[in-house]
mmCIF file of C-alpha atoms and ligand atoms in Angstrom:
data_model
loop_
_atom_site.group_PDB
_atom_site.id
_atom_site.type_symbol
_atom_site.label_atom_id
_atom_site.label_comp_id
_atom_site.label_asym_id
_atom_site.label_seq_id
_atom_site.Cartn_x
_atom_site.Cartn_y
_atom_site.Cartn_z
ATOM 1 C CA MET A 81 102.599 244.104 4.256
ATOM 2 C CA ARG A 82 104.154 242.360 0.986
ATOM 3 C CA VAL A 83 107.375 240.723 2.251
ATOM 4 C CA PRO A 84 110.020 242.811 0.329
ATOM 5 C CA ASP A 85 112.349 240.908 -1.738
ATOM 6 C CA LYS A 86 115.566 241.322 0.484
ATOM 7 C CA ASN A 87 113.776 239.437 3.122
ATOM 8 C CA ILE A 88 113.128 236.496 0.773
ATOM 9 C CA ALA A 89 116.525 236.583 -0.055
ATOM 10 C CA GLU A 90 117.665 236.858 3.163
ATOM 11 C CA ILE A 91 115.696 233.349 3.963
ATOM 12 C CA PHE A 92 117.828 231.738 1.306
ATOM 13 C CA ASP A 93 121.158 233.315 2.538
ATOM 14 C CA ARG A 94 120.773 233.417 6.274
ATOM 15 C CA GLY A 95 118.149 230.751 6.795
ATOM 16 C CA PHE A 96 115.817 233.169 8.264
ATOM 17 C CA THR A 97 114.140 236.682 7.837
ATOM 18 C CA VAL A 98 111.950 238.570 10.534
ATOM 19 C CA LEU A 99 109.027 241.344 9.502
ATOM 20 C CA PRO A 100 107.704 243.547 11.888
ATOM 21 C CA GLY A 101 104.150 244.841 11.258
ATOM 22 C CA PHE A 102 103.502 242.138 8.675
ATOM 23 C CA ILE A 103 99.800 241.721 9.412
ATOM 24 C CA ASP A 104 97.614 244.938 9.276
ATOM 25 C CA LYS A 105 96.221 246.289 12.240
ATOM 26 C CA ASP A 106 92.273 244.923 11.666
ATOM 27 C CA THR A 107 93.190 241.576 11.023
ATOM 28 C CA LEU A 108 95.512 241.269 14.049
ATOM 29 C CA LYS A 109 93.031 242.980 16.061
ATOM 30 C CA SER A 110 90.394 240.457 14.995
ATOM 31 C CA ALA A 111 93.064 237.396 15.529
ATOM 32 C CA GLN A 112 93.991 238.673 19.024
ATOM 33 C CA GLU A 113 90.085 238.766 20.018
ATOM 34 C CA ALA A 114 89.431 235.423 18.590
ATOM 35 C CA LEU A 115 92.693 234.170 20.486
ATOM 36 C CA PHE A 116 91.030 234.676 23.793
ATOM 37 C CA ARG A 117 87.812 232.798 22.998
ATOM 38 C CA VAL A 118 90.224 229.830 22.350
ATOM 39 C CA TYR A 119 92.821 230.214 25.340
ATOM 40 C CA PRO A 120 92.492 231.848 28.649
ATOM 41 C CA ARG A 121 93.602 235.557 28.539
ATOM 42 C CA PRO A 122 97.186 236.066 30.635
ATOM 43 C CA GLU A 123 95.523 237.353 33.416
ATOM 44 C CA ASP A 124 92.902 234.842 34.096
ATOM 45 C CA TYR A 125 95.671 232.132 33.681
ATOM 46 C CA PHE A 126 98.131 233.651 35.933
ATOM 47 C CA ALA A 127 95.438 234.697 38.552
ATOM 48 C CA ASP A 128 95.145 230.704 38.777
ATOM 49 C CA PRO A 129 97.568 228.970 37.016
ATOM 50 C CA GLU A 130 96.169 225.158 38.662
ATOM 51 C CA LYS A 131 92.822 225.844 37.000
ATOM 52 C CA TYR A 132 94.785 225.159 33.506
ATOM 53 C CA PRO A 133 96.811 222.220 34.053
ATOM 54 C CA GLN A 134 96.530 221.393 30.347
ATOM 55 C CA PHE A 135 99.278 223.803 29.675
ATOM 56 C CA GLY A 136 101.974 221.708 32.019
ATOM 57 C CA LYS A 137 101.289 218.339 30.365
ATOM 58 C CA SER A 138 104.141 219.106 27.461
ATOM 59 C CA GLN A 139 105.875 221.915 25.910
ATOM 60 C CA PHE A 140 103.558 221.380 23.000
ATOM 61 C CA SER A 141 99.977 221.304 24.876
ATOM 62 C CA GLY A 142 98.888 224.649 23.962
ATOM 63 C CA ILE A 143 98.773 223.660 20.313
ATOM 64 C CA HIS A 144 95.503 223.397 18.099
ATOM 65 C CA VAL A 145 96.104 222.165 14.746
ATOM 66 C CA PHE A 146 93.937 224.074 12.092
ATOM 67 C CA PRO A 147 91.205 224.637 11.504
ATOM 68 C CA PHE A 148 91.145 226.526 14.908
ATOM 69 C CA PRO A 149 87.903 227.062 16.832
ATOM 70 C CA ASP A 150 87.615 230.789 15.418
ATOM 71 C CA TRP A 151 87.804 232.310 11.964
ATOM 72 C CA GLY A 152 89.765 235.473 13.591
ATOM 73 C CA VAL A 153 92.621 233.043 13.984
ATOM 74 C CA ASN A 154 91.929 230.841 10.649
ATOM 75 C CA GLN A 155 92.380 233.562 8.605
ATOM 76 C CA ILE A 156 96.043 233.918 9.209
ATOM 77 C CA PRO A 157 97.579 230.979 7.905
ATOM 78 C CA VAL A 158 95.809 231.999 4.497
ATOM 79 C CA TYR A 159 96.694 235.669 4.516
ATOM 80 C CA PRO A 160 97.171 237.211 1.217
ATOM 81 C CA ASP A 161 100.652 238.593 1.845
ATOM 82 C CA LEU A 162 101.700 235.063 3.431
ATOM 83 C CA ILE A 163 100.563 233.461 0.166
ATOM 84 C CA ASP A 164 102.355 235.901 -1.663
ATOM 85 C CA ALA A 165 105.504 235.351 -0.169
ATOM 86 C CA ALA A 166 105.097 231.489 -0.296
ATOM 87 C CA GLU A 167 104.773 231.564 -3.935
ATOM 88 C CA ARG A 168 107.485 233.860 -4.526
ATOM 89 C CA PHE A 169 109.914 231.784 -2.285
ATOM 90 C CA LEU A 170 108.863 228.408 -3.924
ATOM 91 C CA GLY A 171 109.142 229.966 -7.219
ATOM 92 C CA THR A 172 105.541 228.440 -8.294
ATOM 93 C CA LYS A 173 102.017 229.059 -7.645
ATOM 94 C CA GLU A 174 101.377 225.153 -7.235
ATOM 95 C CA ILE A 175 101.869 225.486 -3.658
ATOM 96 C CA ASP A 176 100.296 223.293 -0.262
ATOM 97 C CA LEU A 177 99.766 224.754 2.616
ATOM 98 C CA TYR A 178 100.867 221.662 4.679
ATOM 99 C CA LYS A 179 100.688 222.377 8.297
ATOM 100 C CA ALA A 180 99.317 225.228 10.472
ATOM 101 C CA GLU A 181 99.232 225.548 14.207
ATOM 102 C CA LEU A 182 98.022 227.682 16.913
ATOM 103 C CA TRP A 183 100.257 227.717 19.744
ATOM 104 C CA ALA A 184 99.727 229.412 23.328
ATOM 105 C CA LYS A 185 103.059 229.362 25.852
ATOM 106 C CA TYR A 186 102.282 230.306 29.352
ATOM 107 C CA SER A 187 105.273 231.073 31.706
ATOM 108 C CA GLY A 188 105.769 228.502 34.427
ATOM 109 C CA ALA A 189 103.368 226.058 32.910
ATOM 110 C CA ILE A 190 106.571 223.925 31.932
ATOM 111 C CA ASN A 191 109.898 224.460 30.913
ATOM 112 C CA TYR A 192 109.867 225.685 27.321
ATOM 113 C CA ASP A 193 113.706 225.422 26.625
ATOM 114 C CA GLN A 194 114.799 223.404 23.736
ATOM 115 C CA PHE A 195 117.882 221.759 21.893
ATOM 116 C CA HIS A 196 118.833 223.240 18.665
ATOM 117 C CA HIS A 197 117.098 221.264 15.839
ATOM 118 C CA ARG A 198 116.403 221.134 12.162
ATOM 119 C CA ASP A 199 112.644 220.805 11.922
ATOM 120 C CA TYR A 200 112.820 218.953 8.358
ATOM 121 C CA ARG A 201 112.541 215.659 10.672
ATOM 122 C CA ASN A 202 108.712 215.730 10.666
ATOM 123 C CA HIS A 203 108.351 217.663 7.489
ATOM 124 C CA THR A 204 109.692 215.359 5.234
ATOM 125 C CA ILE A 205 110.706 211.706 5.059
ATOM 126 C CA VAL A 206 114.064 212.140 3.826
ATOM 127 C CA VAL A 207 116.285 215.522 4.332
ATOM 128 C CA PRO A 208 116.276 218.859 2.329
ATOM 129 C CA ARG A 209 118.382 219.534 -0.377
ATOM 130 C CA GLU A 210 121.731 222.014 0.320
ATOM 131 C CA ASP A 211 120.933 223.237 -3.151
ATOM 132 C CA ASN A 212 117.173 224.564 -1.774
ATOM 133 C CA LEU A 213 115.412 222.841 -4.663
ATOM 134 C CA ASN A 214 111.929 222.678 -3.389
ATOM 135 C CA ALA A 215 113.106 224.181 -0.058
ATOM 136 C CA GLN A 216 110.190 224.381 2.442
ATOM 137 C CA MET A 217 108.986 227.448 3.657
ATOM 138 C CA THR A 218 108.313 227.821 7.790
ATOM 139 C CA THR A 219 106.709 230.537 9.447
ATOM 140 C CA PHE A 220 105.660 231.905 12.476
ATOM 141 C CA VAL A 221 103.164 235.013 13.076
ATOM 142 C CA LEU A 222 103.248 236.264 16.276
ATOM 143 C CA LEU A 223 100.005 237.428 17.766
ATOM 144 C CA SER A 224 101.282 238.540 21.018
ATOM 145 C CA ASP A 225 104.760 241.153 21.553
ATOM 146 C CA VAL A 226 107.765 238.984 22.099
ATOM 147 C CA GLY A 227 110.777 240.264 23.825
ATOM 148 C CA PRO A 228 113.666 238.823 25.598
ATOM 149 C CA HIS A 229 111.260 237.522 28.454
ATOM 150 C CA ASP A 230 108.561 236.089 26.204
ATOM 151 C CA GLY A 231 110.302 232.454 25.435
ATOM 152 C CA PRO A 232 111.336 234.055 21.797
ATOM 153 C CA THR A 233 112.382 231.314 19.408
ATOM 154 C CA LYS A 234 116.423 231.471 18.831
ATOM 155 C CA VAL A 235 117.565 230.839 15.573
ATOM 156 C CA VAL A 236 121.085 229.920 14.512
ATOM 157 C CA PRO A 237 122.353 231.886 11.350
ATOM 158 C CA LEU A 238 123.322 229.582 8.507
ATOM 159 C CA GLU A 239 127.003 230.910 8.412
ATOM 160 C CA HIS A 240 127.676 229.138 11.603
ATOM 161 C CA THR A 241 126.439 225.967 10.555
ATOM 162 C CA ARG A 242 126.718 225.295 6.494
ATOM 163 C CA ASP A 243 129.444 222.860 7.738
ATOM 164 C CA ILE A 244 127.133 220.707 9.538
ATOM 165 C CA PRO A 245 125.802 217.938 7.249
ATOM 166 C CA ILE A 246 121.905 218.092 6.976
ATOM 167 C CA GLY A 247 121.619 214.643 8.014
ATOM 168 C CA LYS A 248 122.208 215.887 11.353
ATOM 169 C CA ALA A 249 119.388 217.204 12.752
ATOM 170 C CA ARG A 250 119.873 218.170 16.739
ATOM 171 C CA THR A 251 122.733 219.307 18.921
ATOM 172 C CA LYS A 252 123.415 218.708 22.353
ATOM 173 C CA PHE A 253 121.425 221.589 24.671
ATOM 174 C CA GLY A 254 123.584 224.464 24.939
ATOM 175 C CA ASP A 255 125.737 224.010 21.788
ATOM 176 C CA MET A 256 125.699 227.131 19.789
ATOM 177 C CA PHE A 257 123.697 229.238 22.243
ATOM 178 C CA ASP A 258 126.258 231.957 21.866
ATOM 179 C CA LYS A 259 125.619 232.092 17.995
ATOM 180 C CA GLU A 260 121.747 232.298 17.964
ATOM 181 C CA VAL A 261 119.495 235.228 17.083
ATOM 182 C CA SER A 262 116.471 235.761 19.566
ATOM 183 C CA ILE A 263 113.481 236.312 17.245
ATOM 184 C CA GLU A 264 111.622 239.174 19.035
ATOM 185 C CA GLY A 265 109.154 241.628 17.683
ATOM 186 C CA PRO A 266 105.653 243.152 18.115
ATOM 187 C CA ALA A 267 102.617 241.348 17.584
ATOM 188 C CA GLY A 268 101.677 240.921 13.867
ATOM 189 C CA SER A 269 105.632 240.354 13.132
ATOM 190 C CA LEU A 270 106.102 237.549 10.412
ATOM 191 C CA MET A 271 109.322 235.151 10.878
ATOM 192 C CA VAL A 272 110.300 232.771 8.080
ATOM 193 C CA TYR A 273 112.821 230.115 8.178
ATOM 194 C CA LYS A 274 113.869 226.883 6.253
ATOM 195 C CA THR A 275 113.668 223.677 7.497
ATOM 196 C CA ASP A 276 117.576 223.134 7.508
ATOM 197 C CA VAL A 277 118.130 225.803 9.972
ATOM 198 C CA PHE A 278 119.048 225.252 13.450
ATOM 199 C CA HIS A 279 116.674 226.774 15.922
ATOM 200 C CA ARG A 280 115.167 226.343 19.215
ATOM 201 C CA GLY A 281 112.007 226.899 21.778
ATOM 202 C CA SER A 282 113.525 228.956 24.770
ATOM 203 C CA ASN A 283 111.819 229.262 28.041
ATOM 204 C CA PHE A 284 110.494 232.364 29.588
ATOM 205 C CA THR A 285 112.562 234.516 32.077
ATOM 206 C CA ALA A 286 110.148 236.467 33.818
ATOM 207 C CA PRO A 287 106.593 235.361 35.490
ATOM 208 C CA GLY A 288 103.413 236.402 34.183
ATOM 209 C CA HIS A 289 104.242 236.359 30.562
ATOM 210 C CA ALA A 290 102.542 234.845 27.620
ATOM 211 C CA ARG A 291 103.639 234.214 24.021
ATOM 212 C CA PHE A 292 100.707 233.332 21.478
ATOM 213 C CA ALA A 293 101.787 232.243 17.564
ATOM 214 C CA ILE A 294 100.587 230.971 14.503
ATOM 215 C CA LEU A 295 102.919 228.565 12.454
ATOM 216 C CA THR A 296 102.105 228.073 9.007
ATOM 217 C CA ASP A 297 104.232 226.013 6.429
ATOM 218 C CA PHE A 298 104.247 225.716 2.587
ATOM 219 C CA LYS A 299 105.528 223.435 0.075
ATOM 220 C CA THR A 300 105.626 222.966 -3.588
ATOM 221 C CA ARG A 301 103.353 220.298 -5.005
ATOM 222 C CA GLN A 302 106.244 218.431 -6.570
ATOM 223 C CA TRP A 303 107.577 216.470 -3.765
ATOM 224 C CA ARG A 304 105.262 213.707 -2.035
ATOM 225 C CA TRP A 305 107.692 213.161 0.518
ATOM 226 C CA GLN A 306 107.278 216.600 2.064
ATOM 227 C CA GLY A 307 104.349 216.985 4.175
ATOM 228 C CA LYS A 308 102.974 216.637 7.608
ATOM 229 C CA LEU A 309 99.110 216.692 8.016
ATOM 230 C CA ALA A 310 96.612 215.215 5.960
ATOM 231 C CA TRP A 311 93.631 217.794 5.720
ATOM 232 C CA PRO A 312 90.688 215.095 5.558
ATOM 233 C CA ASP A 313 91.672 214.152 8.731
ATOM 234 C CA HIS A 314 90.775 217.545 10.234
ATOM 235 C CA ALA A 315 87.779 218.040 7.871
ATOM 236 C CA GLU A 316 85.004 216.693 10.101
ATOM 237 C CA LYS A 317 85.472 219.609 12.928
ATOM 238 C CA LYS A 318 82.548 221.959 12.422
ATOM 239 C CA VAL A 319 84.962 224.958 11.769
ATOM 240 C CA TRP A 320 86.539 223.179 8.835
ATOM 241 C CA ASP A 321 83.108 223.984 6.902
ATOM 242 C CA GLU A 322 83.163 227.498 8.104
ATOM 243 C CA ALA A 323 86.931 227.936 6.956
ATOM 244 C CA MET A 324 86.419 226.453 3.808
ATOM 245 C CA SER A 325 83.083 228.387 3.230
ATOM 246 C CA LYS A 326 84.924 231.495 3.876
ATOM 247 C CA MET A 327 87.995 230.936 2.058
ATOM 248 C CA SER A 328 88.443 232.083 -1.984
ATOM 249 C CA VAL A 329 88.924 229.775 -4.395
ATOM 250 C CA ARG A 330 92.781 230.476 -3.987
ATOM 251 C CA GLN A 331 92.862 229.838 -0.482
ATOM 252 C CA ARG A 332 91.158 226.527 -0.706
ATOM 253 C CA ASP A 333 93.337 225.393 -3.496
ATOM 254 C CA LEU A 334 96.141 225.479 -0.810
ATOM 255 C CA PHE A 335 94.703 222.614 1.003
ATOM 256 C CA GLY A 336 94.128 220.726 -2.151
ATOM 257 C CA PHE A 337 90.287 221.515 -2.791
ATOM 258 C CA PRO A 338 89.940 220.873 -6.491
ATOM 259 C CA PRO A 339 90.291 224.119 -8.483
ATOM 260 C CA PRO A 340 87.509 225.448 -11.401
ATOM 261 C CA GLY A 341 88.297 223.156 -14.301
ATOM 262 C CA SER A 342 89.521 220.410 -12.445
ATOM 263 C CA ASN A 343 88.062 216.907 -14.074
ATOM 264 C CA TYR A 344 87.008 216.140 -10.343
ATOM 265 C CA TRP A 345 83.820 218.753 -10.953
ATOM 266 C CA ASN A 346 80.888 217.394 -12.540
ATOM 267 C CA ALA A 347 77.301 217.807 -12.128
ATOM 268 C CA GLN A 348 76.980 215.319 -9.490
ATOM 269 C CA THR A 349 80.184 216.456 -7.022
ATOM 270 C CA LEU A 350 78.686 220.190 -7.518
ATOM 271 C CA ARG A 351 75.664 219.129 -6.049
ATOM 272 C CA ASP A 352 77.071 217.008 -3.362
ATOM 273 C CA VAL A 353 79.884 219.342 -2.570
ATOM 274 C CA GLN A 354 77.231 221.905 -2.176
ATOM 275 C CA MET A 355 75.527 219.818 0.398
ATOM 276 C CA ARG A 356 78.550 219.424 2.540
ATOM 277 C CA TYR A 357 79.289 222.874 2.383
ATOM 278 C CA PRO A 358 76.078 224.514 2.303
ATOM 279 C CA GLU A 359 77.486 228.129 2.646
ATOM 280 C CA MET A 360 80.090 227.778 0.136
ATOM 281 C CA ASP A 361 79.515 229.873 -3.320
ATOM 282 C CA MET A 362 80.295 227.118 -5.495
ATOM 283 C CA THR A 363 80.032 229.496 -8.800
ATOM 284 C CA PRO A 364 83.305 229.441 -9.887
ATOM 285 C CA TYR A 365 83.625 225.905 -9.856
ATOM 286 C CA ARG A 366 79.997 225.701 -11.941
ATOM 287 C CA GLU A 367 81.709 228.086 -14.325
ATOM 288 C CA GLY A 368 84.595 226.043 -14.481
ATOM 289 C CA LEU A 369 82.817 223.388 -15.639
ATOM 290 C CA ALA A 370 80.880 225.279 -18.347
ATOM 291 C CA ALA A 371 84.170 226.493 -19.748
HETATM 292 O O1 AKG B 659 107.972 227.528 19.721
HETATM 293 C C1 AKG B 659 109.277 228.090 19.405
HETATM 294 O O2 AKG B 659 109.676 229.103 19.442
HETATM 295 C C2 AKG B 659 110.279 226.914 18.578
HETATM 296 C C3 AKG B 659 109.364 225.947 19.051
HETATM 297 C C4 AKG B 659 110.233 224.637 17.818
HETATM 298 O O3 AKG B 659 111.406 224.994 17.399
HETATM 299 C C5 AKG B 659 109.791 223.426 17.727
HETATM 300 O O4 AKG B 659 109.048 222.857 18.696
HETATM 301 O O5 AKG B 659 110.277 222.446 16.775
#
């Protein structure tokens, strides 16, 4: 679903927006099927949680960094309507996809409660500008239904925090709990927020629940002090080759892959990149060379 203009405006005005029904049914189904090739199904996990001690090591131990082990989930960070929303929020097509994480949480594995924080501390080495110049766009796509008991993200609307200097990135646990909005919605919902928005992860409030989500973040190409991951550091995984080969030219560009017409391309790089990615259709890059 194309993110309506009013939702893009709400990200700036309120700090976040929620859009149910964002991912189309077929893509959602294939992502959900892929999910359980990566993680235990909730019924398997809860039948014997002790079989899966890895999820109890930290709040973050259910995270896989892109590329995830299966294309069914890898297609979510590069979902065309997500790219479109990022281009419109960032006001340019010159954008980077600078972080994507797949995150599974299981009730009882650990306490997932957090204090409110602004995400910018590990998304830039400085701070966001109050006037939103080159604001970063951070997102959640829910792959499971999230209700009040499913550890929903809690977000504090900007109207309550505008007077807190951006340099303050954390609050005491419990502060502003009365101001927070619980981000709930059916699987396939999108939540977008900015990195200056106070929010927190919350704990499950019922046994037998699990939450699955993909978190994808975008920035303009202008500021090198923003970012989180270096994609070449993840490019030795076998699934990286598959993901790059299956993506369109537009999708690859989000990861910094040289576009057609770049001075990177010549006869040698065309040949050798094809050797690295035997399944990739090099035609657009070859044609770019000829142009
Ligand atoms: O998982 C969530 O709902 C939010 C987590 C979060 O804000 C964080 O870990 O920085």
